[in-house]
Short mmCIF file of C-alpha atoms in Angstrom, two decimals:
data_model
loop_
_atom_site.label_atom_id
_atom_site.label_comp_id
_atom_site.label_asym_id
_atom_site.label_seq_id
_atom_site.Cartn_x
_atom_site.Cartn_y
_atom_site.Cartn_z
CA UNK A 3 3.07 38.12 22.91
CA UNK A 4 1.33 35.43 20.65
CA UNK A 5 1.24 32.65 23.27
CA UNK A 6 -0.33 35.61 25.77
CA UNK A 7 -3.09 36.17 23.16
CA UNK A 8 -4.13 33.07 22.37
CA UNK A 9 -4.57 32.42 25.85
CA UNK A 10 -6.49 35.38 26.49
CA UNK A 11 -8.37 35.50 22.86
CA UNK A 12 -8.40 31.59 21.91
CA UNK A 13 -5.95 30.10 19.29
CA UNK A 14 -7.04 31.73 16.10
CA UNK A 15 -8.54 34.88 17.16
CA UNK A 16 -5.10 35.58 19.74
CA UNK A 17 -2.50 34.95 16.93
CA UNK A 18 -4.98 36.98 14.16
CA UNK A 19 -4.92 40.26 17.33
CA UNK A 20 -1.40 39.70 18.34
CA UNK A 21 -0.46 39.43 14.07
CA UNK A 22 -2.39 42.78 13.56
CA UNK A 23 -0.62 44.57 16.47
CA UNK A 24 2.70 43.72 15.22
CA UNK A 25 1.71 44.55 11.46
CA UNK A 26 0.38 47.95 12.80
CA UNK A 27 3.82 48.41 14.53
CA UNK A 28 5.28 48.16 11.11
CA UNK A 29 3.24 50.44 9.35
CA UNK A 30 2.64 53.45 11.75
CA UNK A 31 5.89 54.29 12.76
CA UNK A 32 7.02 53.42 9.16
CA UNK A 33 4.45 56.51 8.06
CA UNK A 34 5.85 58.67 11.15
CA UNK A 35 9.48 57.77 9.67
CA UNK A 36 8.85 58.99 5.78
CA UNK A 37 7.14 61.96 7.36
CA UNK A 38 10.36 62.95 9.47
CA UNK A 39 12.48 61.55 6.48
CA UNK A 40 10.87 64.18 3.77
CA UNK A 41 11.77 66.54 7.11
CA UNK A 42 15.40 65.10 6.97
CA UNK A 43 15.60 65.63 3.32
CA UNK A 44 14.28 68.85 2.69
CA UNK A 45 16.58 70.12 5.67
CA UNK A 46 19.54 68.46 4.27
CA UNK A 47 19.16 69.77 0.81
CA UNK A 48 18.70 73.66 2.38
CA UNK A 49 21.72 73.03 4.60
CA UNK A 50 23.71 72.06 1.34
CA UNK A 51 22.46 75.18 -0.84
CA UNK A 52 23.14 77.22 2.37
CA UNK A 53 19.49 77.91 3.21
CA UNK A 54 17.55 76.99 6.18
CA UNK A 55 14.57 74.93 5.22
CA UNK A 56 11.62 74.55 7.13
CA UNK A 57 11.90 76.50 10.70
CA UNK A 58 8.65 77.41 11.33
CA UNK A 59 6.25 74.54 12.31
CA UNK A 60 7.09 73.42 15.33
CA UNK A 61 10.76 73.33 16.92
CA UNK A 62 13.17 73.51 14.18
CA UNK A 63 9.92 73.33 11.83
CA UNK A 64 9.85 69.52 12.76
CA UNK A 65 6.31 69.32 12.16
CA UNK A 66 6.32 70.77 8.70
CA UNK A 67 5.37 67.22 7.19
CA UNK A 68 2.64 67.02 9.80
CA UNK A 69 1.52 70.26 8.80
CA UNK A 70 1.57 69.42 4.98
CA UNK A 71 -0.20 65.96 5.18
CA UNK A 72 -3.01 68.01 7.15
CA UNK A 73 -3.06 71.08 4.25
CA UNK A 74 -3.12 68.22 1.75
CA UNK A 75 -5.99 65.97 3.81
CA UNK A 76 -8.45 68.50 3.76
CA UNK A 77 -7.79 69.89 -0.06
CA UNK A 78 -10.54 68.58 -2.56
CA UNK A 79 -9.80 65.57 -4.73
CA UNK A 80 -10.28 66.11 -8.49
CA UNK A 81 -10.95 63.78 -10.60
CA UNK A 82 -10.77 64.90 -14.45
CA UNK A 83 -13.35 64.67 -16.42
CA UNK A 84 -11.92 62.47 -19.34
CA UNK A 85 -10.14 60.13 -16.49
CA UNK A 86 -10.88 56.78 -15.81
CA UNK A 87 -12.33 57.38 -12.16
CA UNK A 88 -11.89 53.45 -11.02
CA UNK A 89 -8.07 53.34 -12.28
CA UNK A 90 -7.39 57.19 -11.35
CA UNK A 91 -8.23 56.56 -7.73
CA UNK A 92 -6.59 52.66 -8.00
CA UNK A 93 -3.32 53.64 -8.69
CA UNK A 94 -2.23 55.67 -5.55
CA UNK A 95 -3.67 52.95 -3.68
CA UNK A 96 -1.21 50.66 -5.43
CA UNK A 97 1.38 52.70 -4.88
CA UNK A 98 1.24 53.29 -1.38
CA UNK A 99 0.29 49.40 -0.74
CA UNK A 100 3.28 47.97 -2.19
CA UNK A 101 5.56 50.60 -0.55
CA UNK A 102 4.16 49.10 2.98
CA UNK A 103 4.09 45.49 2.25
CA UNK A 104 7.32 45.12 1.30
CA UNK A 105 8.62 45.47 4.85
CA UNK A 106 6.99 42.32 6.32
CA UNK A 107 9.90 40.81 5.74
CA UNK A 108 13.10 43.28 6.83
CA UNK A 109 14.80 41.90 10.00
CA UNK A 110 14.70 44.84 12.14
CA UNK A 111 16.71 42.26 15.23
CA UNK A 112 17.82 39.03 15.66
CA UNK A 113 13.86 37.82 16.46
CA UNK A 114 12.38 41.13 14.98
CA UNK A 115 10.53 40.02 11.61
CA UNK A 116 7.39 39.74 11.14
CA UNK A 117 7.50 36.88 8.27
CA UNK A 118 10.58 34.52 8.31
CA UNK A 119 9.97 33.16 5.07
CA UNK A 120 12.40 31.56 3.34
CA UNK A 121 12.27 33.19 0.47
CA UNK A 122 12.25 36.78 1.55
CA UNK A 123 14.58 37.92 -1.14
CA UNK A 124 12.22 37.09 -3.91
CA UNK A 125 8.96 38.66 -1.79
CA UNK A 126 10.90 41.78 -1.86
CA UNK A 127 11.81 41.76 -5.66
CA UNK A 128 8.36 40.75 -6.78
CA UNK A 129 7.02 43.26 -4.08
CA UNK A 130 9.07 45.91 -5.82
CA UNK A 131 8.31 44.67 -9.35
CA UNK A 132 4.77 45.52 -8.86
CA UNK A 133 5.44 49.28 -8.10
CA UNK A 134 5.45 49.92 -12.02
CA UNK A 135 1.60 49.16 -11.91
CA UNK A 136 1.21 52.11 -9.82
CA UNK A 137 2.80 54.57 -12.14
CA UNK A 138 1.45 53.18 -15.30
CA UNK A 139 -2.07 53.32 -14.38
CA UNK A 140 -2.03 56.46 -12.89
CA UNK A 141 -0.37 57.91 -15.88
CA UNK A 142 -3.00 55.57 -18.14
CA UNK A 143 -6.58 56.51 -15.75
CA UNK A 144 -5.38 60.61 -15.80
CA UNK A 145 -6.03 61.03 -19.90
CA UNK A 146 -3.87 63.67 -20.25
CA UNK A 147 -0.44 64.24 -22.34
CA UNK A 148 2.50 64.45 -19.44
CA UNK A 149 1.45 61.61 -17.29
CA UNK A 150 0.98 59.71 -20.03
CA UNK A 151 4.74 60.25 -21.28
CA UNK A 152 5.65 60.27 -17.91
CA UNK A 153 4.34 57.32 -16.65
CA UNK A 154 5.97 55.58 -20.39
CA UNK A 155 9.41 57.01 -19.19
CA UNK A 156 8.92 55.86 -15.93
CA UNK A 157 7.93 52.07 -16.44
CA UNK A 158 11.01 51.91 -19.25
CA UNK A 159 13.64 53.33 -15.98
CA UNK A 160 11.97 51.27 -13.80
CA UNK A 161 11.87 47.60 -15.81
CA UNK A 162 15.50 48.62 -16.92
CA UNK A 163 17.26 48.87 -13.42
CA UNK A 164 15.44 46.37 -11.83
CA UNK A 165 17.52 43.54 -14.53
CA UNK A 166 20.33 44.18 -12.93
CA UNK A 167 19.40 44.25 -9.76
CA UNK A 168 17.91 41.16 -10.67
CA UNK A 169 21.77 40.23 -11.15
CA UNK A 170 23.38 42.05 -8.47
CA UNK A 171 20.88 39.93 -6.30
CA UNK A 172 22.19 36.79 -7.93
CA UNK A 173 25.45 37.47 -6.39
CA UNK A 174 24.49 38.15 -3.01
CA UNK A 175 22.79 35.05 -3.32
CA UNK A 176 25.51 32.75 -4.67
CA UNK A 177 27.68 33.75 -1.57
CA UNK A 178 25.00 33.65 1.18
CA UNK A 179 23.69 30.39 -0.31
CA UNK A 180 19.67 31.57 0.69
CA UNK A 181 16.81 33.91 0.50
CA UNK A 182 16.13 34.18 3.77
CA UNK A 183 17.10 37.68 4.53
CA UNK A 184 17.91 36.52 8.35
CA UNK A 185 20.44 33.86 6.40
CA UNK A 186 21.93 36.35 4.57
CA UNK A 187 22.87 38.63 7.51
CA UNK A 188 23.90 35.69 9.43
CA UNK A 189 25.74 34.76 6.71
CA UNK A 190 28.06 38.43 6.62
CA UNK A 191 29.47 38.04 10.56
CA UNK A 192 32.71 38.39 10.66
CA UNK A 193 32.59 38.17 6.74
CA UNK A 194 36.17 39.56 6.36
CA UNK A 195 38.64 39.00 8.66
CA UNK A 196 36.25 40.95 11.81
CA UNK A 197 33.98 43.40 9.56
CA UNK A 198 30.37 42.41 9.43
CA UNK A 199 28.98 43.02 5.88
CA UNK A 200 29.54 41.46 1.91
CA UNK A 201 30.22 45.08 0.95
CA UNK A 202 33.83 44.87 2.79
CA UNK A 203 34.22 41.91 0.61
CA UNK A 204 36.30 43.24 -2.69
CA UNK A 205 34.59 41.12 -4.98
CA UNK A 206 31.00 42.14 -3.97
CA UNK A 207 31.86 45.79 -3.47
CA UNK A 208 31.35 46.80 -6.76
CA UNK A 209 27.59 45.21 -6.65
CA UNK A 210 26.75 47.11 -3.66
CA UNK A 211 27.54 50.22 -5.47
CA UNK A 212 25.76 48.95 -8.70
CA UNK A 213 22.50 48.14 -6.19
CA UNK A 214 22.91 51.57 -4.93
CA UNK A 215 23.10 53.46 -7.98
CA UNK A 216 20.59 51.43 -9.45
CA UNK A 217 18.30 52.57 -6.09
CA UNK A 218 18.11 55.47 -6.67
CA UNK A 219 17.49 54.87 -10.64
CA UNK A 220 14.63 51.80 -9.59
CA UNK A 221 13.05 54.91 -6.71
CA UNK A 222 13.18 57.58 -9.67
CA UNK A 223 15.32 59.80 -7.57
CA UNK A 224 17.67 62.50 -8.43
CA UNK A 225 19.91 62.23 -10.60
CA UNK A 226 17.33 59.88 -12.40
CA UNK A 227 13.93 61.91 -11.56
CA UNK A 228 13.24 62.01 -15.04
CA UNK A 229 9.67 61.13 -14.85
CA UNK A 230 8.97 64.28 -12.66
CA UNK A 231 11.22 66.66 -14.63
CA UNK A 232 9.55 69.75 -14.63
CA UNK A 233 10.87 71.77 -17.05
CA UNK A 234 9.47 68.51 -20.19
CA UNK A 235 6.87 66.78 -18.14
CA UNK A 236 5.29 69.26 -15.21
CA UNK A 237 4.85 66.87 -12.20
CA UNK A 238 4.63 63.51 -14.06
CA UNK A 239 2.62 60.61 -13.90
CA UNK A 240 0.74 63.06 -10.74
CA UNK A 241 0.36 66.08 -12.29
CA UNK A 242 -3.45 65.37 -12.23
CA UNK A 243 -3.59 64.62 -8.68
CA UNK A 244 -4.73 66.61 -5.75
CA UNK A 245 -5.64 66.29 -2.37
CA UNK A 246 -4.09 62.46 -0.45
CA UNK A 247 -3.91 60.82 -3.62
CA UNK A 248 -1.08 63.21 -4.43
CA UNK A 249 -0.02 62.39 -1.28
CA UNK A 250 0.03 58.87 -1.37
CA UNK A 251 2.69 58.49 -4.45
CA UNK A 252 4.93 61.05 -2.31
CA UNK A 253 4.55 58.78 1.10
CA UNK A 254 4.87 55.85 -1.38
CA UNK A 255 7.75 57.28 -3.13
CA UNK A 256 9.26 57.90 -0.10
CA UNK A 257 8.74 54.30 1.49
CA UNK A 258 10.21 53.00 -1.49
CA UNK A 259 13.33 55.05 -1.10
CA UNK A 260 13.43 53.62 2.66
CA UNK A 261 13.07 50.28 1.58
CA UNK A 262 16.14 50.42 -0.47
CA UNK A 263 18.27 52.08 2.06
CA UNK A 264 16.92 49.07 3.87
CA UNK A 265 17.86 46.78 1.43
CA UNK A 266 21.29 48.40 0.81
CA UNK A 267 22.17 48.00 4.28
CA UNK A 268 20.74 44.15 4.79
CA UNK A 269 22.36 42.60 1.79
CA UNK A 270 25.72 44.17 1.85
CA UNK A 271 26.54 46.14 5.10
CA UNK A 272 25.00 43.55 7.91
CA UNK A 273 21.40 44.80 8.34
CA UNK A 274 21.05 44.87 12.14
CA UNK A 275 24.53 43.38 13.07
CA UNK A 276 27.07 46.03 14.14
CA UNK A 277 29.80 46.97 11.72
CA UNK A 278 32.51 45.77 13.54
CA UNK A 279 32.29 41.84 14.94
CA UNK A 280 33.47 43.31 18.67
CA UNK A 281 31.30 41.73 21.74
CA UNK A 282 30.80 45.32 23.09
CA UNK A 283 29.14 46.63 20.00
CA UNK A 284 26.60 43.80 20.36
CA UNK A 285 25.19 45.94 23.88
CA UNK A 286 23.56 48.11 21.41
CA UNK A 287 20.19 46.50 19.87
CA UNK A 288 19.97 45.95 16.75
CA UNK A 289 17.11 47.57 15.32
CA UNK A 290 19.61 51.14 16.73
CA UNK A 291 22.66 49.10 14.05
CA UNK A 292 19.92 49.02 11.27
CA UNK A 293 18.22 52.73 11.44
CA UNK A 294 21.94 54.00 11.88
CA UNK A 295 22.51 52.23 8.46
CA UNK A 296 19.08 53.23 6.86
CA UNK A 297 19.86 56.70 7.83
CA UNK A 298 23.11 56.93 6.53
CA UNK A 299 21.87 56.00 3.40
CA UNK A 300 19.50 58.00 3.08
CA UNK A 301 21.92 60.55 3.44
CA UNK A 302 23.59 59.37 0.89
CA UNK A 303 21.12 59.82 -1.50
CA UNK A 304 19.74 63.13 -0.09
CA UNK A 305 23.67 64.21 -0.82
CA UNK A 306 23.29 62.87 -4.45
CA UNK A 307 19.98 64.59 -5.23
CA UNK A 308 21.56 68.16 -3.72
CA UNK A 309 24.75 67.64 -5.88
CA UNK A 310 24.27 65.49 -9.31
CA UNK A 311 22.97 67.29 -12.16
CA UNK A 312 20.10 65.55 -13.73
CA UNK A 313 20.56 62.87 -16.80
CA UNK A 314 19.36 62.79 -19.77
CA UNK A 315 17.01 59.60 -20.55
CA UNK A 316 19.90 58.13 -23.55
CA UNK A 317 22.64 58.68 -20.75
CA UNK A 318 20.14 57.11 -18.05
CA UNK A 319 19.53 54.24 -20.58
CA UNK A 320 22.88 53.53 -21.77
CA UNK A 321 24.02 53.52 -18.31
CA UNK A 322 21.05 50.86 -17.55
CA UNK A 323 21.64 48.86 -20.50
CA UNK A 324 25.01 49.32 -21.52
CA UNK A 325 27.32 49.23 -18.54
CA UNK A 326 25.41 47.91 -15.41
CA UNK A 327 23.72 44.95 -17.07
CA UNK A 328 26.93 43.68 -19.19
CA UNK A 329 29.15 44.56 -15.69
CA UNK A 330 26.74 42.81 -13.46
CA UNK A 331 25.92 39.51 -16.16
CA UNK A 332 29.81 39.56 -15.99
CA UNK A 333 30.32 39.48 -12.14
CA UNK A 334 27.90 36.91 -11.51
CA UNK A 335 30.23 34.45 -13.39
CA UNK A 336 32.79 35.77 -11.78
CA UNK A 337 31.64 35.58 -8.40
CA UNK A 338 29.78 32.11 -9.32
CA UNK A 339 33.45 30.78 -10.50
CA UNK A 340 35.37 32.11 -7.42
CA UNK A 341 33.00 30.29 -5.05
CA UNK A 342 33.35 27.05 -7.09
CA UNK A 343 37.37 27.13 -6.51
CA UNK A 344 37.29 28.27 -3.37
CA UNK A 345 34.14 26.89 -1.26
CA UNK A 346 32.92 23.95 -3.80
CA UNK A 347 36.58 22.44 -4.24
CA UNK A 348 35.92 22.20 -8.31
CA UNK A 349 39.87 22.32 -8.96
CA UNK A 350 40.65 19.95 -6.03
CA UNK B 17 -2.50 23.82 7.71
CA UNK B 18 1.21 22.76 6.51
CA UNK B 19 3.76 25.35 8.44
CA UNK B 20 5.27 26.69 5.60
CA UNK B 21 2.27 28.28 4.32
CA UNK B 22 1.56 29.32 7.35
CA UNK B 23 4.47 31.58 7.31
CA UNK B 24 3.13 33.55 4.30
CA UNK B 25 -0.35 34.37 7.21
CA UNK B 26 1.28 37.48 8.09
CA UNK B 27 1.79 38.88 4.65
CA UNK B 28 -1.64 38.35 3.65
CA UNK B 29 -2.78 39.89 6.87
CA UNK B 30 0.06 42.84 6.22
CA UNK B 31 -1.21 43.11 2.38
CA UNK B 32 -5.20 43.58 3.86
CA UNK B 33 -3.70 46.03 6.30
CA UNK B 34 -2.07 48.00 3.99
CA UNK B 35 -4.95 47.88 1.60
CA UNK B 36 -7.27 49.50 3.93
CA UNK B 37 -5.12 52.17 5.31
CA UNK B 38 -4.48 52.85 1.69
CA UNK B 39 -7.81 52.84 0.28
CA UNK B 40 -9.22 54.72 3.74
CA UNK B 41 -6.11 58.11 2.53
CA UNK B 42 -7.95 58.19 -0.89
CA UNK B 43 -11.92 57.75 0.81
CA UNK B 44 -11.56 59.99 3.85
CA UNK B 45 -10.18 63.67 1.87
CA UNK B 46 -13.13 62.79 -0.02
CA UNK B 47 -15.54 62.59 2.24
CA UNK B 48 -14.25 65.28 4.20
CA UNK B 49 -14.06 67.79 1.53
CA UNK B 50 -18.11 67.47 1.18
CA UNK B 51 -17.99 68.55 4.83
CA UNK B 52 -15.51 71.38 4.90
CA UNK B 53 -17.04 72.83 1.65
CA UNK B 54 -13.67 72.41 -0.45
CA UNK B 55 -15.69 70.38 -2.72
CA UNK B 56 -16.60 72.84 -5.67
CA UNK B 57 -16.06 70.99 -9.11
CA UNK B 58 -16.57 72.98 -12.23
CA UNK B 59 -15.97 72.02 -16.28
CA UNK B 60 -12.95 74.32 -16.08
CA UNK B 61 -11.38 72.72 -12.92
CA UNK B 62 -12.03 69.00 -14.38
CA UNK B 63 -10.23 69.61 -17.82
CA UNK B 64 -6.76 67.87 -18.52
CA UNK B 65 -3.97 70.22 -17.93
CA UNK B 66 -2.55 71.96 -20.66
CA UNK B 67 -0.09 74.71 -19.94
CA UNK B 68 -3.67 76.92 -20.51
CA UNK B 69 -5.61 76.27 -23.36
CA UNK B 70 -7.68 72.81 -24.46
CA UNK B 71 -6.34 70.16 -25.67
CA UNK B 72 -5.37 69.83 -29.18
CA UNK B 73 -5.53 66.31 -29.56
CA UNK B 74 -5.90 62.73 -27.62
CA UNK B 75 -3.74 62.34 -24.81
CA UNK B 76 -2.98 58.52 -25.52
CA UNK B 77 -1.12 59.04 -28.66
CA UNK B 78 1.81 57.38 -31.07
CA UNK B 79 4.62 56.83 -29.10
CA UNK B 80 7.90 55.74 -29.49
CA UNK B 81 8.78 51.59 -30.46
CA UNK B 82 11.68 51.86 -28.18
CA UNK B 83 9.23 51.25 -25.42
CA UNK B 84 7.97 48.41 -26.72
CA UNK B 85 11.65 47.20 -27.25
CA UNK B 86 12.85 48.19 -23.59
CA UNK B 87 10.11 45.99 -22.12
CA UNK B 88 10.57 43.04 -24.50
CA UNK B 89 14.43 42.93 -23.81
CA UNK B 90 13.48 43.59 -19.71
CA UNK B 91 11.30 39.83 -20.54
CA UNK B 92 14.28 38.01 -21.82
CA UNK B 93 16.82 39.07 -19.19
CA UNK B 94 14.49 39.18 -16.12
CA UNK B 95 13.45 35.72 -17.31
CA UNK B 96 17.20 34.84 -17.61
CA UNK B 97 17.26 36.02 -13.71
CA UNK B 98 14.69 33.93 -12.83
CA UNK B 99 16.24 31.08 -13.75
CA UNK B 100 19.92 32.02 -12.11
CA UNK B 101 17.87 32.55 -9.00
CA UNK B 102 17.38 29.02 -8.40
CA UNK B 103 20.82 27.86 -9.63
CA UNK B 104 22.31 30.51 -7.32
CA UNK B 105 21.33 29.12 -4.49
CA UNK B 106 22.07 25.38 -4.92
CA UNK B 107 25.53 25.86 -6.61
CA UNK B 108 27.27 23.85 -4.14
CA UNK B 109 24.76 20.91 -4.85
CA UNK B 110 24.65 20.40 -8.36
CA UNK B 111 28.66 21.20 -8.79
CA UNK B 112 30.78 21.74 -11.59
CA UNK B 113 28.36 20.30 -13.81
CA UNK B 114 25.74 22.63 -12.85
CA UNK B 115 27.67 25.50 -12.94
CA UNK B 116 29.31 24.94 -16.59
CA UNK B 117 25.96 24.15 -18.00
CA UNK B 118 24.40 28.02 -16.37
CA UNK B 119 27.77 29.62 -18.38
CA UNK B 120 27.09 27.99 -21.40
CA UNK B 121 23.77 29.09 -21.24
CA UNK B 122 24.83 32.98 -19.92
CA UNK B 123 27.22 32.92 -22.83
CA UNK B 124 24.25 32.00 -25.78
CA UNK B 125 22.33 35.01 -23.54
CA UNK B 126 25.58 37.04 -24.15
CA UNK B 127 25.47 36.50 -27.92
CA UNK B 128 21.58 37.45 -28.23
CA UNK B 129 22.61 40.79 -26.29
CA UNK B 130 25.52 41.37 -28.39
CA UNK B 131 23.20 41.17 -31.23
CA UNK B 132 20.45 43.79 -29.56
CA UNK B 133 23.55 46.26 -28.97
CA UNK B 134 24.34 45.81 -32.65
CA UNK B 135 21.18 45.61 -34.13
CA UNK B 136 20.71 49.25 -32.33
CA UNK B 137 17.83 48.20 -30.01
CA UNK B 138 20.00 49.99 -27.46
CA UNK B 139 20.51 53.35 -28.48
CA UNK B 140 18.02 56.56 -27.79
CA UNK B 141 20.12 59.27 -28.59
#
């Protein structure tokens, strides 16, 4: 498609059109898909406490989110007085930014990415890092007691699962040997015995259960929605938001929770590669492998927010601190050790 | 331009793309709420919530040193990260040496964390 543009557009201007296009079929359909996915959820969560959920917008109230973001788009944005306009209206912006760019590099196919960088890994960490900002200005710019709390409680959960992530990352990396998140899936074909994926691998099954626990913790969802608990803090860090700002941190929030389902999938279950290494299963694209996997996830964590009670912030913290960091630290000698016997020949 | 920064194009172009579709959410309610006649600020509607009543006092408050404490210990071991990154992914080069000279240096990390734990910098019952 690039070659066709710069023939028809000139070398610049073709690969700038053809660059936007693909960005744009990123980011749309990646809106349309945390609009269904709020949908999914919402639906899942009434099915599981035996209601129905939304039913009346559209066919089986499919077009409740559609419904919503219009409600919400034309509502009037209020800005409190004592805020700090330039932050207040920064921070969703943040938000909402970081949640997109994050996906320019998840290989959605064996050619599908739109930046094969080499070290997507890091992009995605440091894209991820920066979602704190978000939440810590907004609570800063609204002036005003429970965002400010919330947003405190927030950036501590945040910070404190992302270390060992930081280290659960360190493992996938020692075995996969790159960043390059098209390396890494290569590198889990046929990864044991026939089974695509590092999370069939015993020693790195544990990590992807850390990574996925820590998700949810790192995305604020339940059981670690803490910053948005209503009964101590009202709505949070957006309780003085209104119209698409408010918006924004959901569709944000949201993305983010994609991302890691994502994530979860590439670095331990074979992003796009089917679960099985069988020719046959290779008929279906990939992209169909991957949004199986993202879905199933998502599930997953739908399932969790319907079931788990909520934690309290020294439980959330000790877990954090006490158990995931000392576990992980732990498994990345492990892991680092194994490979040196085994692939680096240090004994031999 | 040398090809490996030219790989990184597409983000930038992504970041400005997400920018503006961002920044256009938070401009366009606005402007459309002068239009639909939604737009009706008062003193009352612009005050801080507060379950009801003013505020007693200034929202940005005392709070509690373990914050301070959470982030300084989130430094030290997403520093520590930082530098396993790196050693992760050339373990096979630099070889046993390389590898016993990262464990020495997770185990001295291991005593400073053993020392937080003790030291209480942990807890928030």
């Amino acid at each position: 498609m690039t070659e066709w543009f710069q023939g028809q557009l000139g070398y610049g201007f073709g690969w700038f059109v053809s660059t936007l296009i693909l960005i744009l079929m990123i980011a749309l359909p990646l809106m349309l898909a945390v609009a269904m996915i709020i949908y999914a959820d919402r639906k899942i969560w009434a099915a599981m406490a035996l209601r129905r959920g939304p039913n009346v917008v559209g066919p089986f109230g499919l077009l409740q989110s559609f419904a919503d973001g219009l409600k919400v788009f034309l509502k009037e944005t209020i800005i409190p007085s004592s805020a700090n306009r330039g932050l207040f209206l920064l921070a969703p912006i943040i938000t909402f930014t970081i949640a997109l760019i994050a996906w320019a590099v998840i290989p959605f196919g064996p050619d599908m990415v739109l930046a094969d960088i080499n070290v997507g890994l890091l992009y995605i960490l440091a894209a991820s890092s920066l979602g704190v900002y978000g939440v810590i200005i907004a609570g800063w710019a609204s002036n005003s007691k429970y965002p400010f709390y919330s947003a405190l409680r927030a950036a501590a959960q945040m910070v404190s699962y992302e270390v060992s992530i930081g280290f659960v990352l360190i493992t996938v990396i020692l075995w996969a040997g790159t960043f390059n998140l098209q390396g890494i899936i290569a590198m889990q074909k046929s990864h044991v015995f026939f089974l695509n994926g590092f999370g069939f691998n015993p020693l790195l099954f544990p990590m992807a259960v850390i990574f996925l626990i820590s998700a949810m913790a790192e995305t604020a969802r339940a059981p670690f929605d803490l910053t948005e608990a209503e009964s101590e803090l009202v709505a949070g860090y957006q309780t003085e938001y209104s119209s698409m700002s408010f918006a924004l941190f959901w569709l944000g929030e949201y993305g983010n929770v994609l991302l890691m389902c994502a994530l979860n999938a590439t670095l331990f279950w074979g992003g796009w590669l089917p679960p099985i290494d069988w020719a046959p299963l290779y008929v279906v694209p990939g992209i169909i492998w991957l949004f199986a996997k993202i879905f199933i996830f998502f599930f997953i964590f739908s399932w969790v927010k319907a079931t788990v009670p909520r934690f309290r912030y020294d439980q959330l913290m000790r877990l954090g601190w006490k158990i995931f960091l000392p576990f992980a630290l732990l498994w990345v000698a492990i892991v680092s050790g194994y490979l040196m016997i085994t692939r680096y020949g240090a004994l031999a | 331009m040398a090809p490996q920064a030219a790989e990184y194009l597409p983000i930038l172009l992504f970041l400005g793309v997400a920018l503006a579709l961002s920044a256009a959410f938070v401009a366009l309610p606005m402007i459309a709420s002068r239009f639909t006649g939604s737009h009706k600020p008062y003193a009352d509607k612009l005050a801080e919530y507060e379950c009801g009543f003013p505020a007693f006092e200034d929202s940005r408050s005392q709070f509690d040193v373990r914050f301070y404490l959470v982030a300084i210990l989130f430094i030290i071991f997403d520093l520590e990260a930082a530098f396993l990154f790196p050693w992760a992914v050339s373990l096979g080069a630099i070889g046993i040496a390389g590898w016993t000279a990262m464990m020495i240096f997770l185990a001295e990390l291991t005593l400073g964390y053993v020392y937080a734990w003790k030291k209480g910098a942990l807890e928030w019952e």
